[in-house]
Short mmCIF file of the C-alpha atoms (twelve columns), coordinates in Angstrom:
data_MODEL
# 
_entry.id   MODEL 
# 
loop_
_atom_site.group_PDB 
_atom_site.id 
_atom_site.type_symbol 
_atom_site.label_atom_id 
_atom_site.label_alt_id 
_atom_site.label_comp_id 
_atom_site.label_asym_id 
_atom_site.label_seq_id 
_atom_site.Cartn_x 
_atom_site.Cartn_y 
_atom_site.Cartn_z 
_atom_site.pdbx_PDB_model_num 
ATOM 1   C CA . MET A 1   16.997  0.466   22.158  1 
ATOM 2   C CA . ALA A 2   18.560  -2.974  22.780  1 
ATOM 3   C CA . LEU A 3   19.971  -4.897  20.055  1 
ATOM 4   C CA . ASN A 4   19.022  -8.590  19.769  1 
ATOM 5   C CA . ALA A 5   21.945  -9.568  17.744  1 
ATOM 6   C CA . ARG A 6   25.094  -7.972  16.439  1 
ATOM 7   C CA . LEU A 7   25.015  -6.562  12.908  1 
ATOM 8   C CA . ASP A 8   26.387  -8.699  10.071  1 
ATOM 9   C CA . HIS A 9   28.677  -6.641  7.680   1 
ATOM 10  C CA . ARG A 10  27.828  -9.102  5.156   1 
ATOM 11  C CA . ASN A 11  24.143  -8.123  5.042   1 
ATOM 12  C CA . PRO A 12  23.539  -5.812  2.058   1 
ATOM 13  C CA . LEU A 13  21.340  -3.674  4.068   1 
ATOM 14  C CA . VAL A 14  24.173  -3.177  6.892   1 
ATOM 15  C CA . PHE A 15  26.327  -0.208  6.136   1 
ATOM 16  C CA . ASP A 16  29.710  0.678   7.746   1 
ATOM 17  C CA . THR A 17  30.516  4.259   8.733   1 
ATOM 18  C CA . HIS A 18  34.041  4.092   9.629   1 
ATOM 19  C CA . GLU A 19  35.214  5.629   6.521   1 
ATOM 20  C CA . LEU A 20  32.953  8.532   6.990   1 
ATOM 21  C CA . GLY A 21  34.682  9.309   10.415  1 
ATOM 22  C CA . ARG A 22  33.127  11.139  13.346  1 
ATOM 23  C CA . ARG A 23  34.090  14.678  12.273  1 
ATOM 24  C CA . PRO A 24  30.883  16.775  12.179  1 
ATOM 25  C CA . GLY A 25  30.052  17.895  8.659   1 
ATOM 26  C CA . ALA A 26  31.755  14.971  7.018   1 
ATOM 27  C CA . LEU A 27  29.711  13.660  3.977   1 
ATOM 28  C CA . GLN A 28  29.648  10.223  2.187   1 
ATOM 29  C CA . ARG A 29  27.420  9.217   -0.753  1 
ATOM 30  C CA . LEU A 30  26.818  5.613   -1.529  1 
ATOM 31  C CA . THR A 31  24.908  3.495   -4.099  1 
ATOM 32  C CA . ARG A 32  24.076  -0.143  -3.799  1 
ATOM 33  C CA . SER A 33  22.032  -2.785  -5.507  1 
ATOM 34  C CA . ILE A 34  20.451  -5.329  -3.309  1 
ATOM 35  C CA . GLU A 35  17.892  -7.943  -3.578  1 
ATOM 36  C CA . ALA A 36  14.556  -7.045  -1.861  1 
ATOM 37  C CA . PRO A 37  14.061  -8.672  1.395   1 
ATOM 38  C CA . ARG A 38  11.053  -10.858 2.258   1 
ATOM 39  C CA . ASP A 39  7.695   -8.730  2.851   1 
ATOM 40  C CA . LEU A 40  8.666   -5.540  1.483   1 
ATOM 41  C CA . GLY A 41  5.540   -3.645  1.209   1 
ATOM 42  C CA . ILE A 42  1.974   -3.652  2.284   1 
ATOM 43  C CA . GLN A 43  1.339   -7.436  2.859   1 
ATOM 44  C CA . GLY A 44  -1.555  -8.866  0.848   1 
ATOM 45  C CA . VAL A 45  -1.934  -5.662  -1.157  1 
ATOM 46  C CA . ILE A 46  1.260   -4.567  -2.991  1 
ATOM 47  C CA . GLY A 47  4.940   -4.831  -2.494  1 
ATOM 48  C CA . VAL A 48  8.297   -5.719  -4.024  1 
ATOM 49  C CA . PRO A 49  8.788   -9.308  -4.683  1 
ATOM 50  C CA . GLU A 50  11.272  -11.213 -2.515  1 
ATOM 51  C CA . GLY A 51  14.615  -11.291 -4.483  1 
ATOM 52  C CA . ALA A 52  13.741  -8.529  -6.892  1 
ATOM 53  C CA . PRO A 53  16.454  -5.920  -7.559  1 
ATOM 54  C CA . ALA A 54  16.231  -2.507  -5.708  1 
ATOM 55  C CA . GLU A 55  18.539  0.291   -5.865  1 
ATOM 56  C CA . LEU A 56  19.680  2.318   -3.056  1 
ATOM 57  C CA . GLU A 57  21.255  5.636   -2.759  1 
ATOM 58  C CA . LEU A 58  22.391  7.157   0.502   1 
ATOM 59  C CA . ARG A 59  23.941  10.402  1.698   1 
ATOM 60  C CA . LEU A 60  25.854  9.877   5.098   1 
ATOM 61  C CA . GLU A 61  26.528  13.023  7.165   1 
ATOM 62  C CA . SER A 62  28.417  12.996  10.356  1 
ATOM 63  C CA . VAL A 63  26.991  15.129  13.109  1 
ATOM 64  C CA . MET A 64  27.511  15.487  16.805  1 
ATOM 65  C CA . GLU A 65  25.012  12.896  17.827  1 
ATOM 66  C CA . GLY A 66  25.694  10.403  15.164  1 
ATOM 67  C CA . VAL A 67  25.091  9.833   11.459  1 
ATOM 68  C CA . LEU A 68  22.318  11.322  9.467   1 
ATOM 69  C CA . VAL A 69  21.304  9.040   6.711   1 
ATOM 70  C CA . THR A 70  19.108  10.516  3.845   1 
ATOM 71  C CA . GLY A 71  18.502  8.465   0.751   1 
ATOM 72  C CA . THR A 72  15.936  6.878   -1.948  1 
ATOM 73  C CA . ALA A 73  15.011  3.352   -2.788  1 
ATOM 74  C CA . ARG A 74  13.788  2.422   -6.280  1 
ATOM 75  C CA . ALA A 75  12.351  -0.965  -7.229  1 
ATOM 76  C CA . THR A 76  9.239   -2.230  -8.968  1 
ATOM 77  C CA . ALA A 77  6.436   -3.244  -6.784  1 
ATOM 78  C CA . GLU A 78  3.643   -5.734  -7.777  1 
ATOM 79  C CA . GLY A 79  0.067   -6.168  -6.656  1 
ATOM 80  C CA . GLU A 80  -3.502  -6.368  -7.675  1 
ATOM 81  C CA . CYS A 81  -5.908  -3.665  -8.814  1 
ATOM 82  C CA . VAL A 82  -8.566  -3.205  -6.194  1 
ATOM 83  C CA . ARG A 83  -11.207 -2.355  -8.835  1 
ATOM 84  C CA . CYS A 84  -10.834 -4.871  -11.626 1 
ATOM 85  C CA . LEU A 85  -8.368  -7.479  -9.720  1 
ATOM 86  C CA . GLU A 86  -5.915  -7.560  -12.608 1 
ATOM 87  C CA . PRO A 87  -2.161  -7.910  -11.754 1 
ATOM 88  C CA . LEU A 88  -0.273  -4.610  -11.910 1 
ATOM 89  C CA . GLU A 89  3.179   -3.267  -11.569 1 
ATOM 90  C CA . GLN A 90  4.168   0.144   -10.138 1 
ATOM 91  C CA . GLU A 91  7.513   2.024   -10.019 1 
ATOM 92  C CA . LEU A 92  8.429   2.516   -6.366  1 
ATOM 93  C CA . VAL A 93  10.386  5.565   -5.266  1 
ATOM 94  C CA . ALA A 94  10.809  5.611   -1.477  1 
ATOM 95  C CA . GLU A 95  12.622  8.435   0.253   1 
ATOM 96  C CA . TYR A 96  13.836  8.102   3.803   1 
ATOM 97  C CA . GLN A 97  15.840  9.968   6.402   1 
ATOM 98  C CA . GLU A 98  16.979  8.656   9.736   1 
ATOM 99  C CA . MET A 99  19.353  9.337   12.485  1 
ATOM 100 C CA . PHE A 100 21.705  6.837   13.759  1 
ATOM 101 C CA . SER A 101 23.083  7.779   17.064  1 
ATOM 102 C CA . TYR A 102 26.529  7.112   18.623  1 
ATOM 103 C CA . PRO A 103 26.349  4.934   21.899  1 
ATOM 104 C CA . ASP A 104 28.148  7.683   23.678  1 
ATOM 105 C CA . ALA A 105 26.044  10.612  21.970  1 
ATOM 106 C CA . ASP A 106 24.863  11.973  25.524  1 
ATOM 107 C CA . ASP A 107 28.767  12.478  26.310  1 
ATOM 108 C CA . ARG A 108 29.447  14.392  23.185  1 
ATOM 109 C CA . GLY A 109 27.929  17.855  23.692  1 
ATOM 110 C CA . ARG A 110 24.254  16.953  24.306  1 
ATOM 111 C CA . VAL A 111 22.493  17.676  27.646  1 
ATOM 112 C CA . LYS A 112 22.008  14.298  29.252  1 
ATOM 113 C CA . ALA A 113 18.364  13.824  30.076  1 
ATOM 114 C CA . GLU A 114 17.066  13.238  33.806  1 
ATOM 115 C CA . PRO A 115 15.926  10.006  34.638  1 
ATOM 116 C CA . GLY A 116 12.530  9.437   33.108  1 
ATOM 117 C CA . ASP A 117 12.787  12.458  30.615  1 
ATOM 118 C CA . ASP A 118 12.550  11.722  27.002  1 
ATOM 119 C CA . ALA A 119 12.123  8.155   27.676  1 
ATOM 120 C CA . GLU A 120 10.003  7.652   24.335  1 
ATOM 121 C CA . ASP A 121 12.901  9.425   22.316  1 
ATOM 122 C CA . ASP A 122 15.402  7.094   23.791  1 
ATOM 123 C CA . GLU A 123 13.364  3.986   22.692  1 
ATOM 124 C CA . ASP A 124 12.822  5.150   19.211  1 
ATOM 125 C CA . ARG A 125 16.517  6.126   18.748  1 
ATOM 126 C CA . LEU A 126 18.483  3.831   16.390  1 
ATOM 127 C CA . PRO A 127 21.973  3.208   17.441  1 
ATOM 128 C CA . LEU A 128 25.199  2.528   15.560  1 
ATOM 129 C CA . GLU A 129 26.815  -0.708  16.504  1 
ATOM 130 C CA . ASP A 130 30.556  -0.810  16.120  1 
ATOM 131 C CA . GLY A 131 30.143  2.047   13.561  1 
ATOM 132 C CA . MET A 132 27.461  -0.042  11.585  1 
ATOM 133 C CA . PHE A 133 23.861  0.623   11.109  1 
ATOM 134 C CA . ASP A 134 21.046  -1.562  9.727   1 
ATOM 135 C CA . LEU A 135 18.820  0.335   7.083   1 
ATOM 136 C CA . GLU A 136 16.228  -2.414  6.763   1 
ATOM 137 C CA . PRO A 137 13.604  -1.158  9.219   1 
ATOM 138 C CA . VAL A 138 13.941  2.315   7.870   1 
ATOM 139 C CA . LEU A 139 13.529  1.038   4.401   1 
ATOM 140 C CA . ARG A 140 10.492  -0.876  5.455   1 
ATOM 141 C CA . ASP A 141 8.732   2.161   6.909   1 
ATOM 142 C CA . ALA A 142 9.553   4.166   3.704   1 
ATOM 143 C CA . VAL A 143 8.288   1.700   1.226   1 
ATOM 144 C CA . VAL A 144 4.912   1.351   3.181   1 
ATOM 145 C CA . LEU A 145 4.480   5.065   3.086   1 
ATOM 146 C CA . ALA A 146 5.280   5.238   -0.690  1 
ATOM 147 C CA . LEU A 147 2.863   2.722   -1.737  1 
ATOM 148 C CA . PRO A 148 -0.918  3.171   -2.198  1 
ATOM 149 C CA . MET A 149 -3.178  1.195   0.059   1 
ATOM 150 C CA . GLN A 150 -5.635  0.866   -2.793  1 
ATOM 151 C CA . PRO A 151 -3.638  0.358   -5.989  1 
ATOM 152 C CA . VAL A 152 -5.470  0.745   -9.344  1 
ATOM 153 C CA . CYS A 153 -4.057  -0.398  -12.743 1 
ATOM 154 C CA . GLN A 154 -5.137  3.071   -13.975 1 
ATOM 155 C CA . ASP A 155 -6.651  6.073   -12.427 1 
ATOM 156 C CA . ASP A 156 -9.960  5.701   -14.377 1 
ATOM 157 C CA . CYS A 157 -10.317 1.878   -14.233 1 
ATOM 158 C CA . PRO A 158 -14.068 1.145   -14.115 1 
ATOM 159 C CA . GLY A 159 -13.759 -2.021  -12.398 1 
ATOM 160 C CA . LEU A 160 -15.976 -5.045  -12.815 1 
ATOM 161 C CA . CYS A 161 -19.670 -5.605  -13.647 1 
ATOM 162 C CA . SER A 162 -21.630 -5.968  -10.490 1 
ATOM 163 C CA . GLU A 163 -23.970 -8.495  -12.175 1 
ATOM 164 C CA . CYS A 164 -21.710 -10.625 -14.160 1 
ATOM 165 C CA . GLY A 165 -18.049 -9.882  -13.144 1 
ATOM 166 C CA . ALA A 166 -16.964 -8.776  -16.408 1 
ATOM 167 C CA . ARG A 167 -14.129 -6.451  -16.713 1 
ATOM 168 C CA . LEU A 168 -15.641 -3.184  -17.835 1 
ATOM 169 C CA . ALA A 169 -12.473 -1.891  -19.426 1 
ATOM 170 C CA . ASP A 170 -12.546 -4.589  -22.072 1 
ATOM 171 C CA . ASP A 171 -16.173 -3.806  -23.005 1 
ATOM 172 C CA . PRO A 172 -17.000 -0.288  -22.415 1 
ATOM 173 C CA . ASP A 173 -20.482 -0.829  -23.864 1 
ATOM 174 C CA . HIS A 174 -21.181 -3.620  -21.603 1 
ATOM 175 C CA . HIS A 175 -24.543 -3.475  -19.933 1 
ATOM 176 C CA . HIS A 176 -27.466 -5.593  -18.773 1 
ATOM 177 C CA . ASP A 177 -31.279 -4.872  -19.664 1 
ATOM 178 C CA . ALA A 178 -32.548 -4.190  -16.073 1 
ATOM 179 C CA . VAL A 179 -36.311 -4.418  -15.326 1 
ATOM 180 C CA . ASP A 180 -37.517 -2.227  -12.569 1 
ATOM 181 C CA . ILE A 181 -39.282 -4.540  -10.029 1 
ATOM 182 C CA . ARG A 182 -41.865 -1.733  -9.227  1 
ATOM 183 C CA . TRP A 183 -43.259 -2.160  -12.618 1 
ATOM 184 C CA . ALA A 184 -43.175 -6.153  -12.895 1 
ATOM 185 C CA . ALA A 185 -46.413 -6.388  -11.409 1 
ATOM 186 C CA . LEU A 186 -48.039 -3.835  -13.717 1 
ATOM 187 C CA . GLN A 187 -46.687 -5.718  -16.623 1 
ATOM 188 C CA . GLY A 188 -48.219 -8.864  -15.625 1 
ATOM 189 C CA . LEU A 189 -51.583 -7.108  -15.176 1 
ATOM 190 C CA . ALA A 190 -51.275 -5.491  -18.656 1 
ATOM 191 C CA . GLY A 191 -51.036 -8.905  -20.258 1 
ATOM 192 C CA . SER A 192 -54.241 -10.173 -18.425 1 
ATOM 193 C CA . PRO A 193 -57.378 -10.476 -20.455 1 
ATOM 194 C CA . GLU A 194 -60.191 -7.832  -19.707 1 
ATOM 195 C CA . ASP A 195 -63.532 -8.788  -18.348 1 
ATOM 196 C CA . GLY A 196 -65.146 -8.875  -21.761 1 
ATOM 197 C CA . GLU A 197 -62.436 -11.034 -23.106 1 
ATOM 198 C CA . LYS A 198 -63.033 -13.527 -20.285 1 
ATOM 199 C CA . ASP A 199 -66.761 -13.667 -21.240 1 
ATOM 200 C CA . GLU A 200 -65.970 -14.212 -24.849 1 
ATOM 201 C CA . MET A 201 -63.587 -16.941 -23.971 1 
ATOM 202 C CA . SER A 202 -66.209 -18.726 -21.768 1 
ATOM 203 C CA . GLY A 203 -68.793 -18.574 -24.564 1 
ATOM 204 C CA . ALA A 204 -71.130 -16.427 -22.811 1 
ATOM 205 C CA . GLU A 205 -72.447 -12.785 -23.661 1 
ATOM 206 C CA . PRO A 206 -71.480 -10.010 -21.551 1 
ATOM 207 C CA . GLY A 207 -73.989 -9.286  -18.853 1 
ATOM 208 C CA . VAL A 208 -75.827 -12.727 -19.073 1 
ATOM 209 C CA . ASP A 209 -74.989 -13.610 -15.495 1 
ATOM 210 C CA . GLU A 210 -76.168 -10.362 -14.293 1 
ATOM 211 C CA . LYS A 211 -79.488 -10.756 -15.972 1 
ATOM 212 C CA . GLN A 212 -80.058 -14.124 -14.722 1 
ATOM 213 C CA . GLU A 213 -79.431 -12.885 -11.144 1 
ATOM 214 C CA . LYS A 214 -82.009 -10.238 -11.539 1 
# 
């Protein structure tokens, strides 16, 4: 994996492993409070607002190939209920684990791959740079996996009325009197006058026209 720029130790998501050392089995535990970076979450659905506080817990373990990083991120995500469209907040707990490899990992006991072998694995490997690693890409992936694709304000949220858009949770008895269009024509016929009523309204006796024709 090629690096586009050198890591900045002032970045709160960059960690230094020099204190850990390279002796396999060495452990180090870290905690850090950070401000959430931009677009941390599922864009347009739910995520941690930029600048919101986030708590990181990390466990660094030195192994032959590099540093194995295991940890948890905690923050409050904000979004919109997909059923009733009301704003919502959700406590986020995202767990992650990633191996950050030494630049000379293949010279430290691993079998070096033949040309072309494990090319995809090499591309996916995250390297240590001057003993430091950037947690941001790992954190972003973990947060996306931990958040719901369709967040709801509550599991049994009834959503909105399909006719008027009213929030059904605010009025459980909300309803509209619906008329079945299949009966609408019959209701019109039921209100129309019978033949006898038509004759009475016209002033003629029933059957007069029929006699005249005969």
